[in-house]
Coordinates of C-alpha atoms in Angstrom, one line a residue:
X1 CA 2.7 57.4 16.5
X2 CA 4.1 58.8 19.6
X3 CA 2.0 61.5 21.1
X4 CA 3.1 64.2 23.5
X5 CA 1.4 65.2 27.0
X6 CA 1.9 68.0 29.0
X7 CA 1.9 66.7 32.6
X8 CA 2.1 68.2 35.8
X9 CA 5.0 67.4 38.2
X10 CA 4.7 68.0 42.3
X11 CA 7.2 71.5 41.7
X12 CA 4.8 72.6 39.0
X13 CA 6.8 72.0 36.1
X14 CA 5.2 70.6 33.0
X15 CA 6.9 67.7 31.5
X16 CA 7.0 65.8 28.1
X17 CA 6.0 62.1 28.6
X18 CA 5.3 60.1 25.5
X19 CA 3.6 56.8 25.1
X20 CA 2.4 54.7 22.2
X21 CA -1.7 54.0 21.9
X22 CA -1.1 50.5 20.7
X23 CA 0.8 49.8 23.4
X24 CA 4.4 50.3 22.8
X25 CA 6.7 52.1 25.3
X26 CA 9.8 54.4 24.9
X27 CA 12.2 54.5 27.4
X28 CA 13.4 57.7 29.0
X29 CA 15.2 59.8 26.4
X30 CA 15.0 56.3 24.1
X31 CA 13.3 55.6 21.1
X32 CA 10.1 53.7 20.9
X33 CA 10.2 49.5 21.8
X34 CA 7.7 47.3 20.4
X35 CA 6.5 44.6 22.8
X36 CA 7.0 41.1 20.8
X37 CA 6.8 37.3 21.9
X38 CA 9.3 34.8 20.6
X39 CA 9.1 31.1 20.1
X40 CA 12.3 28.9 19.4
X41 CA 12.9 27.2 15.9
X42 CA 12.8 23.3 17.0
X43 CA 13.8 19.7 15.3
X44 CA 10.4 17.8 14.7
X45 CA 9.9 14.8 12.0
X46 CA 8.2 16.0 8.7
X47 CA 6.5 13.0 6.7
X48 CA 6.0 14.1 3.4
X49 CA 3.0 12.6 1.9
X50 CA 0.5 12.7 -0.8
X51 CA -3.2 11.3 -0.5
X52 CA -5.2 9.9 -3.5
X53 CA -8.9 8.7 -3.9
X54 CA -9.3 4.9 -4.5
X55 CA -11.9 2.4 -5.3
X56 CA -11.9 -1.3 -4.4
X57 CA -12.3 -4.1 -5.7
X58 CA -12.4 -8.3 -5.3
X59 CA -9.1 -10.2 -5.8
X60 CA -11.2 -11.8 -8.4
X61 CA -14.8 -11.7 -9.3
X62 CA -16.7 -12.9 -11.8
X63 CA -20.5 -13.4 -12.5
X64 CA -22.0 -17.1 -12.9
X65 CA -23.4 -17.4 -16.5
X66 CA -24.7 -20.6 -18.3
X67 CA -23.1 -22.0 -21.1
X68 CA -26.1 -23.8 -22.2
X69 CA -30.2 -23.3 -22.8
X70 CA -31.8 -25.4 -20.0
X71 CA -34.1 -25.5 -16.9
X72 CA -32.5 -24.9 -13.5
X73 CA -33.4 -28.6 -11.5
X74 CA -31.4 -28.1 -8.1
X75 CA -29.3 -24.8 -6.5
X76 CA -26.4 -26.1 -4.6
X77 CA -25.8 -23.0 -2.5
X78 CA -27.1 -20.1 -0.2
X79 CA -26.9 -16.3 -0.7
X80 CA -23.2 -15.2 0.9
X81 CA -22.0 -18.5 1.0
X82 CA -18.2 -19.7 0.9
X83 CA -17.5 -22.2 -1.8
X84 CA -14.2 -23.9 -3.1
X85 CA -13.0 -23.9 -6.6
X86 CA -15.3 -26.2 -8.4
X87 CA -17.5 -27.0 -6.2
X88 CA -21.1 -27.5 -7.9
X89 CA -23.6 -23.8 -8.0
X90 CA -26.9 -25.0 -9.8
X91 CA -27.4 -28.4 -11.9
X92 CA -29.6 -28.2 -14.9
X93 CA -32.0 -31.1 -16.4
X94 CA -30.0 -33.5 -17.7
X95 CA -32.2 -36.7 -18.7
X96 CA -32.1 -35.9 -22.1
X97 CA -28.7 -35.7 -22.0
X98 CA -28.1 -38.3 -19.9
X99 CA -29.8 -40.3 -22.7
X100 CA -27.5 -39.8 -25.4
X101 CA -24.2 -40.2 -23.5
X102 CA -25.9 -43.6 -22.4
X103 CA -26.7 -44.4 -26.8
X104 CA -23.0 -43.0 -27.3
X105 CA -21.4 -45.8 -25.0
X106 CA -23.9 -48.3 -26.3
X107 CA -22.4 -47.4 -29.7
X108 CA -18.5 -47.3 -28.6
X109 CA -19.1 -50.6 -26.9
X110 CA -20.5 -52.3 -30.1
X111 CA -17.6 -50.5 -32.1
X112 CA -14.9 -51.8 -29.8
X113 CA -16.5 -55.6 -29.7
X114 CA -16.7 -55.3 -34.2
X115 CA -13.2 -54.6 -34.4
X116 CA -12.1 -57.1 -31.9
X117 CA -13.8 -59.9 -34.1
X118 CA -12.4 -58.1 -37.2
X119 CA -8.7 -58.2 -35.3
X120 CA -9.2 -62.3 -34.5
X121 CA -10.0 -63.0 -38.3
X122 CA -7.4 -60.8 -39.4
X123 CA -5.0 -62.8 -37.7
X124 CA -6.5 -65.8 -39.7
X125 CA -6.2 -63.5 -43.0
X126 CA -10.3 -64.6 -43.1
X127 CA -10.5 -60.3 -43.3
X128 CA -9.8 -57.9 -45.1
X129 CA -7.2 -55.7 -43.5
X130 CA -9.1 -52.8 -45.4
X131 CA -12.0 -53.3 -43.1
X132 CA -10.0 -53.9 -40.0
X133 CA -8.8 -50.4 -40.9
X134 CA -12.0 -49.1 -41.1
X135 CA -13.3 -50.4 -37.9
X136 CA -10.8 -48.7 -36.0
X137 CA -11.7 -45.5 -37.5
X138 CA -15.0 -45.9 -36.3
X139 CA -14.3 -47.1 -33.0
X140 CA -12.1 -43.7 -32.9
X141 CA -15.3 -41.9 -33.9
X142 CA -17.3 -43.4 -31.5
X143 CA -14.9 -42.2 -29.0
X144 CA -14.9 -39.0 -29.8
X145 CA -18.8 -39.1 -29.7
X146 CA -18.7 -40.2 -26.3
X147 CA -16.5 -37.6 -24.8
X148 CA -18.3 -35.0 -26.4
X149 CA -21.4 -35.8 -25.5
X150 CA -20.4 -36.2 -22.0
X151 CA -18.8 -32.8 -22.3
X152 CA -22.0 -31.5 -22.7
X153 CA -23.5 -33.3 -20.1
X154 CA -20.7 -31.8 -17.7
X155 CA -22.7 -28.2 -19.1
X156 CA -25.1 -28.7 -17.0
X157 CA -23.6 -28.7 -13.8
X158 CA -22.4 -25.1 -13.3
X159 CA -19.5 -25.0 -10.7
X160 CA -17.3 -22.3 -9.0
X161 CA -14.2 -21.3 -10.9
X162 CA -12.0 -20.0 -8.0
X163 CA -12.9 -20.1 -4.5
X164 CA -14.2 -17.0 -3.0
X165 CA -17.9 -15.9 -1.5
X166 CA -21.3 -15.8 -3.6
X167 CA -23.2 -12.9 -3.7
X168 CA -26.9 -13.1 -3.6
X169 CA -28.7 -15.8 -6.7
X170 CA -30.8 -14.0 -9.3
X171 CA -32.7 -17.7 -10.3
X172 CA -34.8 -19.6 -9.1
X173 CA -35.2 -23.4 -9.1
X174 CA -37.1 -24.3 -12.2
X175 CA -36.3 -21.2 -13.9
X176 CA -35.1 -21.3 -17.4
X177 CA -31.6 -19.5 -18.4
X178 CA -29.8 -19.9 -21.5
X179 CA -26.2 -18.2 -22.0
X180 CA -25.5 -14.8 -20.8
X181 CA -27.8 -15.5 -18.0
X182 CA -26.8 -14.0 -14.7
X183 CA -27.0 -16.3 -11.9
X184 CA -24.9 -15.3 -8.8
X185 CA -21.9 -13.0 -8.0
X186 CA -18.5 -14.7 -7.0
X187 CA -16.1 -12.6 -5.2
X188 CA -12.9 -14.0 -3.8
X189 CA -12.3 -11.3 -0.9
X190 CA -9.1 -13.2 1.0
X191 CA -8.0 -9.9 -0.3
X192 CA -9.2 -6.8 -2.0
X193 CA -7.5 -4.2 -4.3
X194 CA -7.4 -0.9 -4.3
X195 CA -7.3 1.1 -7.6
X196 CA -6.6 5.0 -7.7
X197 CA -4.5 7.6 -9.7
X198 CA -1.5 9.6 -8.8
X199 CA 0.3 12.6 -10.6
X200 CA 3.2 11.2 -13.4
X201 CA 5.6 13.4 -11.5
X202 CA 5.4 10.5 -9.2
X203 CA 6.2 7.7 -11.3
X204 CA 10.1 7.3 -9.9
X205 CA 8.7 6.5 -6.6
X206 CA 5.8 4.5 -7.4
X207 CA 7.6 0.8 -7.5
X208 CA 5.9 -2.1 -6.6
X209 CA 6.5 -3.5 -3.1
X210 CA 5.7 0.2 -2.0
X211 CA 3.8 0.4 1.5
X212 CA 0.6 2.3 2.0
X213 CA -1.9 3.9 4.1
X214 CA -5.8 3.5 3.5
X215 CA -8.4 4.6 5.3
X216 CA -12.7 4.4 4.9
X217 CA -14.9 6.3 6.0
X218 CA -16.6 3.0 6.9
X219 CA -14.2 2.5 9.6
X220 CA -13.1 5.7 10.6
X221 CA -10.7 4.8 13.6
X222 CA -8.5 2.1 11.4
X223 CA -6.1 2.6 9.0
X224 CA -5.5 -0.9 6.7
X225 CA -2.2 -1.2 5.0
X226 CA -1.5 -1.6 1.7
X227 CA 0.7 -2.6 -0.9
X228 CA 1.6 -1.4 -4.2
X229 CA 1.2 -4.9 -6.9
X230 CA 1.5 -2.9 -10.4
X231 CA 1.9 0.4 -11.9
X232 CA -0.3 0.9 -14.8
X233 CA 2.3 1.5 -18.4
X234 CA 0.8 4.4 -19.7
X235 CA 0.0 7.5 -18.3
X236 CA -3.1 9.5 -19.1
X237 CA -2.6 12.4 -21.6
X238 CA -5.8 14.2 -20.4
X239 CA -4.8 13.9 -16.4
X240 CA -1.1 13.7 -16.6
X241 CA -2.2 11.2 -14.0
X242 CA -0.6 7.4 -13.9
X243 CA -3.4 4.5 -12.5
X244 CA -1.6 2.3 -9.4
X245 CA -3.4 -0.7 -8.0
X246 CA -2.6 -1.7 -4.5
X247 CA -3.5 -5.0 -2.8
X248 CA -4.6 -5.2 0.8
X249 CA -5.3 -8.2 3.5
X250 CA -8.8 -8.8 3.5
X251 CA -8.9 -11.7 5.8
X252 CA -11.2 -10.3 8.2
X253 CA -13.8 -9.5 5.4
X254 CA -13.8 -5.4 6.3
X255 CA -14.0 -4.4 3.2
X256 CA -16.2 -4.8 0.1
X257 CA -15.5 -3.9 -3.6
X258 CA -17.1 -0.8 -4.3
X259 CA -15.8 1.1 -1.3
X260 CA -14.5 4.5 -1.0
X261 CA -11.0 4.7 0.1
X262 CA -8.4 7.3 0.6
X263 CA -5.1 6.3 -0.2
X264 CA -1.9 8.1 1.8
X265 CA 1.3 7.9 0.0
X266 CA 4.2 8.5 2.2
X267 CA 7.0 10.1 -0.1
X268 CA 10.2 11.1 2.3
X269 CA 10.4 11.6 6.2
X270 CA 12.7 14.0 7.4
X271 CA 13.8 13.3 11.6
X272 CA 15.4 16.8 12.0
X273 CA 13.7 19.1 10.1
X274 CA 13.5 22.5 11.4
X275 CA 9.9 23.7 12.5
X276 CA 8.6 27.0 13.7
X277 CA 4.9 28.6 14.2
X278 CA 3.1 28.9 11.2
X279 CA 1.8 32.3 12.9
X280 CA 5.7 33.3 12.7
X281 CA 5.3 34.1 8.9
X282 CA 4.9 37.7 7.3
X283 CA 4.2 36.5 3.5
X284 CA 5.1 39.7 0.7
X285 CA 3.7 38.5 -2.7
X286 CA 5.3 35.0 -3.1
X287 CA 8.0 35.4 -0.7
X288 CA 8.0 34.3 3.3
X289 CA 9.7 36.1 5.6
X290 CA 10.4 36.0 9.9
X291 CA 11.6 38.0 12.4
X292 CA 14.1 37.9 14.6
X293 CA 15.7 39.8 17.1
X294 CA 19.3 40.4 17.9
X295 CA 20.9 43.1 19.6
X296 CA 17.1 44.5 21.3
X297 CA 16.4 45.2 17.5
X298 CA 14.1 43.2 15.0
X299 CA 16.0 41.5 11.9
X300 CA 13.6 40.5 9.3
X301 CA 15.1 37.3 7.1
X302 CA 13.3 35.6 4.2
X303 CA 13.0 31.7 4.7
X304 CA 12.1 28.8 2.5
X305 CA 9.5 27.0 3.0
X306 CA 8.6 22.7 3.3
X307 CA 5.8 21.2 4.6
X308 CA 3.4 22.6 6.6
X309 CA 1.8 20.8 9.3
X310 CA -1.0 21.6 11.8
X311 CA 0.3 25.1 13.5
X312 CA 3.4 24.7 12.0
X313 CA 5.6 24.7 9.2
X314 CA 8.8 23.0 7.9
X315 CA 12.1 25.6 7.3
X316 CA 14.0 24.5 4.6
X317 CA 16.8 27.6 4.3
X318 CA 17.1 30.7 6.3
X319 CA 17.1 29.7 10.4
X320 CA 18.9 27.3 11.9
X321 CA 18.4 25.4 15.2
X322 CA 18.3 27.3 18.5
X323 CA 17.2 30.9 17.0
X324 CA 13.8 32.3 17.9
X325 CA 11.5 33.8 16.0
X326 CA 8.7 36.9 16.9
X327 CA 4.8 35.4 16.8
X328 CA 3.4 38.1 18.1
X329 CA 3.6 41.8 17.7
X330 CA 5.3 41.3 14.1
X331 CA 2.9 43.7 12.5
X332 CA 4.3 47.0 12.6
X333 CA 7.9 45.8 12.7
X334 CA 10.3 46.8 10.5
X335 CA 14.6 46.3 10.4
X336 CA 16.1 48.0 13.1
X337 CA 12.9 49.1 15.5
X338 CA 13.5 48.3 18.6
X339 CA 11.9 45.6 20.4
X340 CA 10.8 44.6 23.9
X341 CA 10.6 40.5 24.5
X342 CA 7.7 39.5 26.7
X343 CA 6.2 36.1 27.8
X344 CA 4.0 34.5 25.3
X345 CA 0.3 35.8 25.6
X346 CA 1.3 39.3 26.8
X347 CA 2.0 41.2 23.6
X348 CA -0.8 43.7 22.2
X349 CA -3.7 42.6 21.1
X350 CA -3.5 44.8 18.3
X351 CA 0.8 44.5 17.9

């Protein structure tokens, strides 16, 4: 609000002089000019991008088990060990078993040597061919005895079904287990997978082959790159959420299953989007608006917005490249006031 002061001049006349308390100015016989700052409207790249929490987990993994009752006679490996596929983790005691495989072949030997004897007089027609028949049935048997027992003789050598790291052994030797028993972890980390949930709105985009961005808190100054390996095929009705596993090179052993991991999703990048000051916006309900000035006077024109960055934000419609827009002094403008441009950092402090 202008205010009017008497002031004296040198002939002793009084004169009208008005000025502005928050620090406008009126020129001689002019109306009042609001002191503003403007900053151009420039091209920047805008990366559109969404970020999801993920867990991870082993390639494979899978907890050593017994498949029969025994006593644990010899463990083939130390805690965090690399092991091949099949190579041996604990042997059981096996002289009982041992035994019977050694009767079965007894028994398969004495059934092969009867019907060889039984095949010699049946040549001869000194034999029944009945009983050569019968022989060979039991030799059959006596085969399948054999392999069976040594089947279960193989049972007591537990070995490593992939190859992969073991985790630290829950037995001990002597130590009696029986199925279901927990023995060791095994983990194959050569690369580790990433499992989190994203919005079914993006469900066009997720495809496998897709590149990401993971971070951990673990290792705060790296980002690890994944890759998209399957989209779940149904989406949750209580999240509206679809569950995306992503695969990652783990060959430097970094990470562990288990870990925390936040997962950027990079949807579009836009090279020439137009940017201005996020401190450039005057926001009426759930519109956005700017000002500019042309002609000396302010312009106020209602923009779209994108995506907003640090200290800035992405113009979709309403500027174009080249204008300028006021960051400071905005607040008590309105269409058509007058304004004065000055250098950034010299407007009002309460403009």
């Amino acid at each position: 609000m202008a205010i009017g002061l008497l002031t004296a001049a040198a002939a002793g006349v009084w004169r009208y002089a008005p000025w502005q308390a928050d620090g406008a100015v009126a020129p001689r016989g002019g109306p009042i000019t609001a002191p503003v700052t403007l900053a151009p409207v420039h091209i920047g790249t805008v990366t559109e991008a969404m970020d999801a929490v993920g867990t991870t987990r082993a390639r494979e993994a899978v907890t050593i088990t017994a498949k029969t009752t025994g006593i644990v006679d010899r463990i083939e490996f130390e805690d965090g060990q690399a092991v091949a596929a099949g190579a041996p983790i604990i042997r059981l005691d096996s002289a009982e078993l041992e035994a019977t495989v050694a009767s079965a072949e007894a028994e398969l030997r004495n059934a092969r040597l009867s019907l060889d004897r039984a095949e010699a007089l049946s040549k001869a027609r000194n034999i029944p061919q009945a009983q050569v028949d019968t022989l060979r049935a039991d030799l059959e048997v006596k085969t399948a005895a054999v392999a069976a027992q040594k089947a279960r003789l193989a049972e007591r050598v537990i070995t490593a079904p992939f190859a992969g790291t073991l985790g630290i052994r829950k037995v001990s030797q002597g130590a009696l287990v029986s199925p279901g028993t927990a023995i060791v972890t095994l983990d194959d980390l050569s690369r580790v997978k990433v499992d989190f949930n994203l919005p079914e709105m993006l469900l066009s985009r997720l495809t496998p082959g897709l590149t990401l961005e993971v971070h951990s808190d673990a290792y705060p100054d790296r980002a690890f790159t994944a890759t998209v390996i399957s989209v779940d095929t149904r989406v949750d009705p209580a999240t509206r959420s679809v569950t995306t596993v992503a695969e990652i090179d783990n060959r430097d052993g970094l990470l562990r299953p288990g870990m925390f991991m936040t997962v950027r999703v990079q949807l579009s990048t836009d090279p020439s989007a137009l940017l201005v000051p996020e401190q450039a916006l005057v926001p009426q309900g759930a519109r956005q608006f700017v000002y500019l000035v042309v002609d000396g006077k302010a312009v106020r024109r209602e923009v779209t917005l994108g995506t907003r960055l640090r200290g800035q934000v992405q113009i979709r419609s309403g500027l174009a490249a080249g204008e300028s827009v006021v960051i400071e002094g905005m607040q008590r403008l309105r269409d058509g006031v007058p304004v004065q441009v000055q250098p950034a950092g010299t407007a009002p402090a309460g403009a």
